[in-house]
Coordinates of C-alpha atoms and ligand atoms in Angstrom, one line a residue:
M33 CA 24.9 -1.0 -3.5
T34 CA 23.8 2.7 -3.5
E35 CA 20.3 3.6 -2.6
K36 CA 19.7 5.1 -6.0
K37 CA 20.9 1.9 -7.6
I38 CA 18.5 -0.2 -5.5
M39 CA 15.5 1.8 -6.7
E40 CA 16.7 1.4 -10.3
K41 CA 17.1 -2.4 -9.8
I42 CA 13.6 -2.7 -8.3
V43 CA 12.0 -0.6 -11.0
S44 CA 13.8 -2.6 -13.7
L45 CA 12.9 -6.0 -12.1
A46 CA 9.3 -4.9 -11.7
R47 CA 9.0 -4.1 -15.3
R48 CA 11.1 -6.9 -16.7
R49 CA 9.3 -9.6 -14.7
G50 CA 5.7 -8.3 -15.1
F51 CA 5.0 -6.8 -11.7
I52 CA 4.6 -3.0 -12.5
F53 CA 4.7 -1.2 -15.9
P54 CA 4.7 2.5 -16.6
A55 CA 1.1 3.3 -17.6
C56 CA 0.1 4.2 -21.2
E57 CA 3.6 3.8 -22.5
I58 CA 2.5 3.5 -26.1
Y59 CA 1.3 7.1 -25.7
G60 CA 4.5 8.2 -24.1
G61 CA 3.4 7.6 -20.5
L62 CA 1.2 9.4 -18.1
A63 CA 2.8 11.6 -15.4
N64 CA 4.3 8.9 -13.2
A65 CA 1.3 6.6 -13.5
Y66 CA 1.7 2.9 -13.3
S67 CA -0.1 -0.2 -14.3
F68 CA 0.1 -3.5 -12.3
G69 CA 1.1 -6.5 -14.4
P70 CA 0.1 -10.1 -13.6
Y71 CA 2.6 -10.7 -10.7
G72 CA 2.0 -7.2 -9.3
T73 CA -1.7 -7.8 -9.3
E74 CA -1.4 -11.2 -7.5
L75 CA 1.0 -9.6 -5.0
K76 CA -1.3 -6.6 -4.4
N77 CA -4.3 -9.0 -4.0
N78 CA -2.3 -11.2 -1.6
I79 CA -1.5 -8.1 0.6
K80 CA -5.2 -7.1 0.4
R81 CA -6.3 -10.6 1.4
L82 CA -3.9 -10.6 4.3
W83 CA -5.1 -7.3 5.5
W84 CA -8.8 -8.2 5.2
K85 CA -8.2 -11.5 7.0
M86 CA -6.1 -9.8 9.9
F87 CA -8.4 -6.8 10.4
V88 CA -11.8 -7.9 9.4
E89 CA -12.4 -11.7 9.2
D90 CA -10.3 -12.6 12.3
R91 CA -11.9 -9.9 14.5
E92 CA -15.2 -9.8 16.1
D93 CA -15.4 -6.0 16.3
M94 CA -15.0 -5.2 12.7
V95 CA -17.2 -5.1 9.6
G96 CA -16.2 -4.3 6.0
I97 CA -17.7 -2.2 3.3
D98 CA -17.1 -1.1 -0.2
G99 CA -18.3 2.4 -0.8
P100 CA -18.4 4.6 -3.9
I101 CA -15.4 6.5 -5.2
I102 CA -17.7 9.5 -6.0
L103 CA -19.5 10.7 -3.0
H104 CA -21.9 13.5 -2.5
P105 CA -19.8 16.8 -2.8
K106 CA -21.2 17.9 0.6
V107 CA -19.1 15.0 2.2
W108 CA -15.9 16.8 1.3
E109 CA -17.3 20.2 2.4
A110 CA -18.1 18.6 5.7
S111 CA -14.9 16.8 6.1
G112 CA -12.9 20.0 5.4
H113 CA -11.1 18.5 2.4
L114 CA -12.3 21.3 0.1
E115 CA -10.8 23.9 2.3
N116 CA -7.9 22.2 3.9
F117 CA -6.6 19.4 1.8
N118 CA -3.8 21.5 0.2
D119 CA -0.2 21.3 -0.6
A120 CA 2.1 24.3 -1.1
L121 CA 2.6 24.9 -4.9
V122 CA 5.2 27.0 -6.7
D123 CA 5.7 27.3 -10.4
C124 CA 9.0 28.0 -12.3
R125 CA 8.0 30.8 -14.6
K126 CA 10.8 29.8 -17.1
C127 CA 10.2 26.1 -17.7
K128 CA 6.6 25.9 -16.3
N129 CA 7.4 23.0 -14.0
R130 CA 5.6 22.8 -10.7
F131 CA 7.0 21.8 -7.4
R132 CA 6.0 21.3 -3.7
A133 CA 7.4 24.4 -2.3
D134 CA 7.9 22.7 1.2
H135 CA 9.9 19.9 -0.3
L136 CA 12.0 22.3 -2.4
V137 CA 12.8 24.5 0.6
E138 CA 13.6 21.5 2.8
K139 CA 15.9 19.9 0.2
E140 CA 17.8 23.2 -0.3
T141 CA 17.9 24.5 3.2
G142 CA 17.1 21.6 5.5
R143 CA 14.2 23.7 7.0
D144 CA 10.8 22.3 7.5
M145 CA 8.4 25.1 6.5
E146 CA 5.3 23.2 5.7
G147 CA 2.2 25.4 5.8
K148 CA 4.1 28.7 5.9
L149 CA 3.4 29.9 2.4
E150 CA 4.7 33.6 2.7
A151 CA 7.8 32.5 4.6
M152 CA 8.6 29.9 1.9
S153 CA 8.2 32.5 -0.9
E154 CA 10.7 34.7 1.0
V155 CA 13.2 31.9 1.5
L156 CA 13.0 30.8 -2.3
E157 CA 13.9 34.5 -3.1
R158 CA 16.4 35.3 -0.3
E159 CA 18.4 32.1 -0.8
K160 CA 18.3 32.3 -4.6
I161 CA 17.0 28.7 -4.8
K162 CA 17.1 27.5 -8.4
C163 CA 14.6 25.4 -10.3
P164 CA 15.8 21.8 -10.1
K165 CA 14.7 21.3 -13.7
C166 CA 16.0 24.3 -15.7
G167 CA 18.3 26.1 -13.2
A168 CA 16.5 29.4 -13.4
H169 CA 15.6 31.5 -10.5
D170 CA 12.1 32.9 -11.5
W171 CA 9.4 31.7 -9.0
T172 CA 5.7 32.5 -8.7
R173 CA 4.6 33.2 -5.1
V174 CA 4.0 30.0 -3.1
R175 CA 0.2 29.3 -2.9
D176 CA -2.2 26.5 -1.7
F177 CA -3.2 23.9 -4.2
N178 CA -6.2 21.6 -3.4
L179 CA -5.5 18.0 -4.0
M180 CA -9.1 16.9 -4.6
F181 CA -9.7 15.6 -8.2
K182 CA -12.7 17.3 -9.7
T183 CA -15.1 15.8 -12.3
E184 CA -18.7 16.2 -13.4
M185 CA -21.7 14.0 -12.9
N186 CA -25.0 14.1 -14.9
G187 CA -27.8 15.3 -12.6
I188 CA -25.5 17.1 -10.2
R189 CA -25.0 20.8 -10.6
G190 CA -21.3 21.9 -9.9
P191 CA -18.3 19.7 -9.5
V192 CA -18.2 16.4 -7.9
Y193 CA -14.9 14.8 -6.5
L194 CA -13.1 11.6 -6.7
R195 CA -12.5 10.6 -3.0
G196 CA -9.2 11.8 -1.5
E197 CA -9.4 9.1 1.3
T198 CA -11.6 6.2 1.7
A199 CA -12.7 7.4 5.1
G200 CA -15.4 9.6 3.5
A201 CA -17.5 6.6 2.5
I202 CA -17.2 4.9 5.9
F203 CA -18.5 7.9 7.7
C204 CA -21.4 8.1 5.2
D205 CA -22.3 4.5 6.0
F206 CA -21.9 4.8 9.8
K207 CA -25.7 5.1 10.4
N208 CA -26.5 2.2 8.0
I209 CA -24.1 0.1 9.8
L210 CA -25.7 0.9 13.2
D211 CA -29.1 0.2 11.7
S212 CA -28.3 -3.0 9.9
M213 CA -25.6 -4.7 11.8
R214 CA -25.3 -5.9 15.5
V215 CA -22.3 -3.7 16.2
K216 CA -21.4 -2.7 19.7
I217 CA -18.9 0.0 20.7
P218 CA -16.0 -0.3 20.4
F219 CA -16.2 -1.5 16.7
G220 CA -14.6 -0.7 13.4
I221 CA -15.6 -0.3 9.8
A222 CA -13.0 -1.3 7.3
Q223 CA -12.6 -0.5 3.6
I224 CA -10.1 -1.1 0.8
G225 CA -10.3 1.0 -2.3
K226 CA -9.0 3.5 -4.7
V227 CA -8.2 7.0 -3.8
F228 CA -7.4 10.0 -5.9
R229 CA -5.1 12.9 -5.1
N230 CA -3.9 15.5 -7.6
E231 CA -0.4 15.5 -6.1
I232 CA 1.8 18.3 -7.3
M233 CA 4.7 15.9 -8.0
A234 CA 4.1 12.1 -8.2
R235 CA 7.5 10.6 -7.5
N236 CA 9.7 7.7 -6.2
F237 CA 8.1 5.1 -8.4
I238 CA 4.9 3.9 -6.7
F239 CA 5.6 5.7 -3.4
R240 CA 3.7 8.9 -4.4
L241 CA 0.9 8.4 -7.0
R242 CA -2.2 10.4 -7.9
E243 CA -4.3 7.2 -8.0
F244 CA -3.6 4.6 -5.4
E245 CA -5.4 2.3 -2.9
Q246 CA -5.9 2.7 0.8
M247 CA -6.8 0.0 3.4
E248 CA -8.5 2.0 6.1
I249 CA -10.3 1.5 9.4
E250 CA -12.5 3.9 11.3
Y251 CA -12.5 2.6 14.8
F252 CA -15.4 3.9 16.8
I253 CA -15.0 4.3 20.6
N254 CA -16.8 5.7 23.5
P255 CA -15.6 9.4 24.1
K256 CA -15.0 8.5 27.7
A257 CA -12.7 5.5 26.8
D258 CA -9.0 5.7 27.2
W259 CA -8.2 6.6 23.6
E260 CA -4.5 6.6 24.1
K261 CA -4.7 2.9 25.1
V262 CA -6.7 2.1 22.0
F263 CA -4.3 4.2 19.8
D264 CA -1.3 2.3 21.1
K265 CA -2.9 -1.0 20.5
W266 CA -3.5 -0.1 17.0
L267 CA 0.1 1.2 16.6
K268 CA 1.3 -2.3 17.6
L269 CA -1.1 -4.0 15.1
Q270 CA 0.1 -1.8 12.3
R271 CA 3.7 -2.7 13.1
E272 CA 2.7 -6.3 13.1
F273 CA 1.2 -6.0 9.7
A274 CA 4.3 -4.4 8.4
L275 CA 6.3 -7.4 9.7
R276 CA 3.9 -9.8 7.9
L277 CA 4.9 -8.0 4.7
G278 CA 8.4 -9.2 5.3
V279 CA 9.9 -5.8 6.4
K280 CA 12.4 -5.9 9.2
E281 CA 12.0 -4.3 12.7
K282 CA 15.1 -2.3 12.2
D283 CA 13.6 -0.6 9.1
L284 CA 10.5 0.7 11.0
R285 CA 10.2 3.7 13.1
H286 CA 7.4 6.0 14.5
F287 CA 7.1 9.7 13.8
E288 CA 4.6 11.7 15.8
H289 CA 3.4 14.8 14.0
P290 CA 4.1 18.0 15.9
K291 CA 0.9 19.7 17.0
A292 CA 1.3 22.6 14.7
K293 CA 1.4 20.3 11.6
L294 CA -1.5 18.0 12.5
S295 CA -4.1 17.5 9.7
H296 CA -7.2 19.6 10.3
Y297 CA -9.2 16.5 11.7
S298 CA -6.5 15.1 13.9
K299 CA -5.7 15.4 17.6
K300 CA -2.7 13.0 17.4
T301 CA -1.1 11.4 14.4
V302 CA 1.7 8.9 14.3
D303 CA 3.3 7.8 11.0
I304 CA 4.7 4.2 10.8
E305 CA 7.7 5.0 8.8
Y306 CA 9.7 2.5 6.6
H307 CA 13.4 2.9 5.7
F308 CA 12.9 3.3 1.9
P309 CA 16.0 3.9 -0.3
F310 CA 15.1 7.6 -0.3
G311 CA 14.9 7.9 3.5
F312 CA 12.5 7.1 6.3
K313 CA 9.0 7.8 4.9
E314 CA 5.4 7.2 5.8
L315 CA 4.3 3.6 5.2
F316 CA 1.1 3.7 7.3
G317 CA -0.6 6.4 9.5
L318 CA -2.6 6.3 12.7
A319 CA -4.8 9.3 13.7
Y320 CA -7.1 10.2 16.6
R321 CA -9.8 12.0 14.7
T322 CA -12.0 12.6 17.8
D323 CA -15.6 13.2 16.9
F324 CA -14.6 15.7 14.2
D325 CA -15.9 13.7 11.2
L326 CA -19.2 12.4 12.6
A327 CA -20.1 15.8 14.2
Q328 CA -19.2 17.6 10.9
H329 CA -21.4 15.1 8.8
A330 CA -24.2 15.4 11.4
R331 CA -24.0 19.3 11.2
V332 CA -23.9 19.5 7.4
S333 CA -26.3 16.7 6.5
G334 CA -28.8 17.2 9.4
A335 CA -28.7 13.4 10.1
E336 CA -28.4 12.2 13.7
L337 CA -25.0 10.3 13.9
K338 CA -25.1 9.2 17.4
Y339 CA -24.7 5.8 19.1
F340 CA -27.1 4.6 21.7
D341 CA -25.4 2.7 24.5
Q342 CA -27.9 0.3 25.9
E343 CA -26.0 -0.3 29.2
S344 CA -25.7 3.3 30.2
G345 CA -28.9 4.4 28.4
Q346 CA -26.8 7.3 26.9
K347 CA -26.5 8.6 23.4
F348 CA -23.2 10.1 22.1
I349 CA -21.2 10.8 19.1
P350 CA -18.4 8.2 19.1
H351 CA -14.8 9.2 18.7
V352 CA -12.6 7.7 16.0
I353 CA -9.1 6.1 15.9
E354 CA -8.1 5.7 12.3
P355 CA -5.4 3.2 11.2
T356 CA -4.6 3.7 7.6
F357 CA -2.4 1.6 5.2
G358 CA -1.3 2.5 1.7
L359 CA -1.4 -0.5 -0.6
E360 CA 1.1 0.5 -3.1
R361 CA 3.5 1.6 -0.4
S362 CA 3.0 -1.8 1.1
V363 CA 3.8 -3.4 -2.2
L364 CA 7.0 -1.3 -2.6
A365 CA 8.1 -2.0 1.0
A366 CA 7.5 -5.8 0.5
I367 CA 9.5 -5.8 -2.7
L368 CA 12.4 -3.8 -1.2
A369 CA 12.6 -5.9 1.9
A370 CA 12.5 -9.1 -0.1
Y371 CA 15.1 -8.0 -2.7
S372 CA 18.7 -9.5 -2.5
E373 CA 21.5 -10.5 -4.7
E374 CA 24.0 -13.3 -4.0
K375 CA 26.8 -14.9 -5.8
V376 CA 26.2 -18.5 -6.7
K377 CA 28.8 -20.5 -8.7
G378 CA 30.2 -17.2 -10.0
E379 CA 26.8 -15.9 -11.1
T380 CA 24.6 -13.3 -9.6
R381 CA 21.3 -14.8 -8.2
V382 CA 18.6 -12.2 -7.6
V383 CA 15.9 -13.4 -5.2
L384 CA 12.7 -11.9 -3.9
S385 CA 12.3 -13.6 -0.5
L386 CA 8.7 -12.5 -0.2
P387 CA 6.7 -14.1 2.7
K388 CA 5.0 -17.2 1.3
D389 CA 1.5 -15.9 1.7
V390 CA 2.3 -12.7 -0.2
A391 CA 4.3 -14.3 -3.0
P392 CA 2.4 -14.0 -6.3
V393 CA 3.1 -17.7 -7.4
K394 CA 3.4 -20.4 -4.8
A395 CA 5.2 -23.1 -6.9
A396 CA 6.5 -23.6 -10.4
I397 CA 6.0 -26.9 -12.3
L398 CA 9.1 -27.4 -14.4
P399 CA 9.6 -30.5 -16.7
L400 CA 13.4 -30.9 -17.1
S401 CA 13.1 -31.4 -20.8
K402 CA 10.5 -31.1 -23.6
K403 CA 10.2 -34.9 -24.1
P404 CA 6.5 -35.6 -24.4
E405 CA 6.6 -38.2 -21.6
L406 CA 8.0 -35.6 -19.1
I407 CA 5.6 -33.0 -20.3
N408 CA 2.6 -35.3 -19.9
L409 CA 3.7 -36.1 -16.4
A410 CA 4.3 -32.5 -15.6
K411 CA 0.8 -31.5 -16.8
E412 CA -0.7 -34.3 -14.6
V413 CA 1.1 -32.9 -11.7
L414 CA -0.1 -29.4 -12.6
G415 CA -3.7 -30.6 -13.0
D416 CA -3.6 -32.3 -9.5
L417 CA -2.4 -29.1 -7.7
K418 CA -3.8 -26.1 -9.6
Q419 CA -7.1 -26.1 -7.6
S420 CA -5.2 -25.8 -4.5
F421 CA -2.3 -23.3 -5.2
V422 CA -1.5 -20.5 -7.6
L423 CA 1.0 -22.2 -9.9
E424 CA 3.2 -21.5 -12.9
Y425 CA 4.0 -24.0 -15.6
D426 CA 7.2 -23.4 -17.6
E427 CA 8.9 -25.7 -20.1
T428 CA 11.1 -23.1 -21.9
Q429 CA 14.8 -22.5 -21.6
S430 CA 17.3 -24.3 -19.4
I431 CA 16.4 -25.3 -15.9
G432 CA 19.0 -22.8 -14.5
K433 CA 17.3 -19.9 -16.3
R434 CA 13.9 -21.2 -15.2
Y435 CA 15.0 -21.2 -11.5
R436 CA 16.4 -17.7 -11.9
R437 CA 13.1 -16.4 -13.2
Q438 CA 11.3 -18.0 -10.4
D439 CA 13.7 -16.6 -7.8
E440 CA 13.2 -13.1 -9.3
I441 CA 9.4 -13.3 -9.0
G442 CA 9.7 -14.8 -5.4
T443 CA 8.2 -18.3 -6.0
P444 CA 8.9 -20.2 -2.9
Y445 CA 9.0 -23.7 -4.5
C446 CA 10.1 -25.1 -7.9
V447 CA 9.0 -28.6 -8.7
T448 CA 11.1 -30.3 -11.3
I449 CA 9.9 -33.4 -13.2
D450 CA 12.9 -35.3 -14.4
F451 CA 13.5 -38.7 -16.1
D452 CA 13.7 -40.5 -12.8
S453 CA 10.2 -39.2 -12.1
L454 CA 8.9 -41.6 -14.8
K455 CA 10.2 -44.5 -12.8
D456 CA 10.0 -43.5 -9.1
K457 CA 6.8 -41.3 -9.4
A458 CA 8.7 -38.6 -7.3
V459 CA 9.7 -35.0 -8.1
T460 CA 12.4 -32.6 -6.8
V461 CA 11.2 -29.7 -4.8
R462 CA 13.7 -26.8 -4.6
D463 CA 13.4 -24.2 -1.8
R464 CA 13.7 -20.6 -3.0
D465 CA 15.6 -19.4 0.1
T466 CA 17.9 -22.3 1.0
M467 CA 18.1 -23.8 -2.6
K468 CA 18.0 -27.1 -0.8
Q469 CA 16.2 -29.9 -2.8
D470 CA 13.8 -32.6 -1.5
R471 CA 12.7 -35.6 -3.4
V472 CA 8.9 -36.0 -2.8
K473 CA 6.5 -38.7 -4.0
I474 CA 4.0 -37.1 -6.4
Q475 CA 1.2 -38.6 -4.3
E476 CA 2.5 -36.7 -1.3
L477 CA 3.2 -33.4 -3.1
K478 CA -0.1 -31.6 -2.3
K479 CA 0.3 -32.3 1.4
Y480 CA 4.0 -31.4 1.3
L481 CA 3.4 -28.1 -0.3
R482 CA 0.4 -27.3 1.9
E483 CA 2.5 -27.8 5.0
K484 CA 5.5 -25.8 3.6
L485 CA 3.2 -23.0 2.5
S486 CA 1.1 -22.7 5.7
Ligands
GAP684 N1 -7.6 8.8 5.9 C1 -6.4 9.2 6.4 C2 -5.4 9.5 5.3 O1 -5.8 9.4 4.1 P1 -2.9 9.8 4.7 O2 -1.6 9.8 5.5 O3 -3.1 11.1 3.8 O4 -4.1 9.6 5.7 C3 -3.0 7.2 4.2 O5 -2.9 8.6 3.6 C4 -2.0 6.3 3.6 O6 -2.1 6.4 2.2 C5 -0.5 6.7 3.8 O7 -0.1 6.2 5.1 C6 0.2 6.2 2.7 O8 0.5 4.8 2.9 C7 -0.8 6.3 1.5 N2 -0.7 7.4 0.6 C8 -1.0 8.7 0.9 N3 -0.7 9.4 -0.2 C9 -0.2 8.7 -1.2 C10 0.2 8.9 -2.5 N4 0.2 10.0 -3.0 N5 0.6 7.8 -3.2 C11 0.6 6.5 -2.6 N6 0.2 6.3 -1.4 C12 -0.2 7.3 -0.6

């Protein structure tokens, strides 16, 4: 299967089976924006839960917050986002489409020219690079385009901004956390939430969006600590999280940003890349932000953002290691890694072998026929189990079609209630991955599923 074909299949399955829809379709859609349907929302929530459990609840050195999307505009002045959070923009004068100049140049010449605006303009001219949309060669000069989304707020003069990373809210709450919680360095503040970036070109389905969610940690360390050791530990944990999404080791690699291309706040950045159908691309990121942010926020706000170390009696501005995870990219990687097709009795079976804790529905309850006695028993089984698991009940179509639907949405177990069930008070449980079937007493079913799903 070609890589383009895989993306087409994923996009089509996501829509057909209620994972992800194009946003505002009744109005003709909105510039590569997407809406998460019922299964997509469950999947997303399960990934968030997994992340929160692994990085917040199961650790003693982590606290979680939920800060606002609109922060004081000074936050973005201090963090450097108003000045530096830019991409290289070029317009086609003929068709008026806009492009990331660095992406265009790299695609046409194989040269990575990120950040070199003048040089990119020259290459576009010299190499007579054509507009990918209309074929014309009529470019504006390449210029910086700031990715922060602007809006207005009553009571505030001038623009305010939708946050471009969740980190801003974490740094704003650093002092509150020191004052209200019993944290001791090293410790982290974690947050999951929406982020907005006015990307020049949103593309590759949910890979590059203008509105997305990040799961981020700012991990505060003593400036004298061995930051490289902490950095490496986080890199391992990020890889581990990727594996929990079901991705394979062979599809992951690290990419260290060359010094000249580091973000304005970072001394070292490594991307954890996943082998998407459109190439190895960033799934998660890890940056050593030094004391850049706290020092900047202290300078611009006038607040003291220092930590008092009781053991040494010293005050210092902590340094920060920042592991960051994109939620939609996690969803996409999980779906891609789980997708497979196989031939079963001459038919193609599409399966999403999602990890069981990530799968949107844990088990489907399927009466073999619509006979009232079977439906009554199936509803009884459903009633017994639905407090314990996310279930789906389905009595429509043939059992084969219902299995196929559950395979496609990644349901690990199908529970079939048949005519024998009326006599032996047992059901058939079919395993999504092996397609093997077990006969299980209804009385034992909850325990059986609990063990299988744990
Ligand atoms: N606080 C650091 C930061 O924001 P980033 O690499 O710009 O770093 C973090 O973003 C993560 O957010 C990325 O690793 C990626 O998973 C996700 N991400 C970034 N831009 C995105 C976009 N336009 N659409 C979807 N996810 C995106």
